[in-house]
Amino acid sequence: MPFARIDLLTGTSAAFRQRVGQVVYEALLAVGVPENDRFQVIQEHDEDGLIFDPSYLGIERSAGFISIQITWNEGRTTDQKRSLFHAIADGLHTELGVRREDVFINLIEVKKENWSFGNGEAQYAT
Amino acid sequence: MPFARIDLLTGTSAAFRQRVGQVVYEALLAVGVPENDRFQVIQEHDEDGLIFDPSYLGIERSAGFISIQITWNEGRTTDQKRSLFHAIADGLHTELGVRREDVFINLIEVKKENWSFGNGEAQYAT
Amino acid sequence: MPFARIDLLTGTSAAFRQRVGQVVYEALLAVGVPENDRFQVIQEHDEDGLIFDPSYLGIERSAGFISIQITWNEGRTTDQKRSLFHAIADGLHTELGVRREDVFINLIEVKKENWSFGNGEAQYAT
């Protein structure tokens, strides 16, 4: 169910980008997302195509900036969202050397009947 | 009003992608979206850029995987969403030979005043 | 907090696209978004990849079509949304010569705790 759009600047390797996706997936698992529920689009952009303020809220961002927009089900608490943010930033830093300041995350929440995982069915609808 | 982002792997023809967009549009019509209300972004990705679990929920996905994320107005029932999912998967299968298992759909719902179709006006606001 | 995805056809200059982003940012400022809160993805597409109806709602659209999808916090009034739409269309027209008919805007609203601007924290959560 989580569907993540990950945007970053060109200049990383395919292996790096795969590991970014893996870290995001593992952070989602840690807050209760089902195993193997992994759907992600990862896109590189030229400097012209990915724009971020270098110091909004006093956080210094670099060319290593990564934007992660996750669509998932409503119902998570603020504490669960905090845990997710921490897990993603910590994982990217620890495993890939990404600066924590460079991790931008945005969550979009939807109803559980808003997903079809194949076969034209709404697998999460009750 | 529906705005669809369609993501798939490289290797299809432009004609195929156009027909994918057409099927999605026709499926939306069938659940009551106004005629000619068609706005879509269709993007190809290398294997590194479009990641999907090959068997989540027991559904076997192939390189023909297509992700369809539709932003539209809130207020549709679960049955209408089910109908949309079926129409998209059936249409892609029947018209283009896409495996039903490869059709991943996600709906984002917004308020009707959240759209401007041109001229800086909120055409759906009341 | 606003995160904008801007999609347009190939054929514009990088400078033009930067100014499109700037106009969107300034229009957001004008409706109360904090200064320097600017995060944007701007993407070019071939004709095959960006599909828009040429006359839906009687508005004539051209190859200068620009789609702007903005994710931001819930709580804005319809009047504020109207003001934003007007400011974006007027700004793009006045500063860049974009036809007002070509400006398509869609807003996605999220909760304030749905953002992390870096460091794995939810800076807007209370």
Tab-separated table of C-alpha atoms in Angstrom, chain B residues 1-2 23-35 37 70 72-88 105 107:
chain	number	residue	atom	x	y	z
B	1	MET	CA	-10.733	16.572	-12.801
B	2	PRO	CA	-9.177	13.267	-12.548
B	23	VAL	CA	-8.413	3.026	-21.333
B	24	VAL	CA	-7.957	4.819	-18.016
B	25	TYR	CA	-9.956	7.763	-19.351
B	26	GLU	CA	-12.778	5.518	-20.586
B	27	ALA	CA	-12.917	3.658	-17.277
B	28	LEU	CA	-13.300	7.006	-15.506
B	29	LEU	CA	-16.105	7.987	-17.869
B	30	ALA	CA	-17.880	4.763	-16.997
B	31	VAL	CA	-18.028	5.746	-13.324
B	32	GLY	CA	-19.388	9.195	-14.045
B	33	VAL	CA	-16.428	11.461	-14.750
B	34	PRO	CA	-17.384	14.179	-17.292
B	35	GLU	CA	-16.560	13.681	-20.930
B	37	ASP	CA	-12.073	15.626	-18.486
B	70	ILE	CA	-5.425	9.015	-9.893
B	72	TRP	CA	-9.977	12.978	-8.174
B	73	ASN	CA	-12.818	14.338	-6.083
B	74	GLU	CA	-13.928	12.792	-2.828
B	75	GLY	CA	-17.432	11.410	-2.538
B	76	ARG	CA	-17.227	8.213	-4.550
B	77	THR	CA	-18.478	5.068	-2.835
B	78	THR	CA	-16.417	1.955	-2.377
B	79	ASP	CA	-18.573	0.277	-5.007
B	80	GLN	CA	-17.741	3.026	-7.500
B	81	LYS	CA	-14.055	2.566	-6.740
B	82	ARG	CA	-14.386	-1.188	-7.234
B	83	SER	CA	-16.088	-0.531	-10.573
B	84	LEU	CA	-13.290	1.775	-11.626
B	85	PHE	CA	-10.610	-0.748	-10.690
B	86	HIS	CA	-12.396	-3.492	-12.608
B	87	ALA	CA	-12.927	-1.300	-15.648
B	88	ILE	CA	-9.278	-0.273	-15.805
B	105	ILE	CA	-4.072	1.530	-8.926
B	107	LEU	CA	-6.699	6.898	-5.665
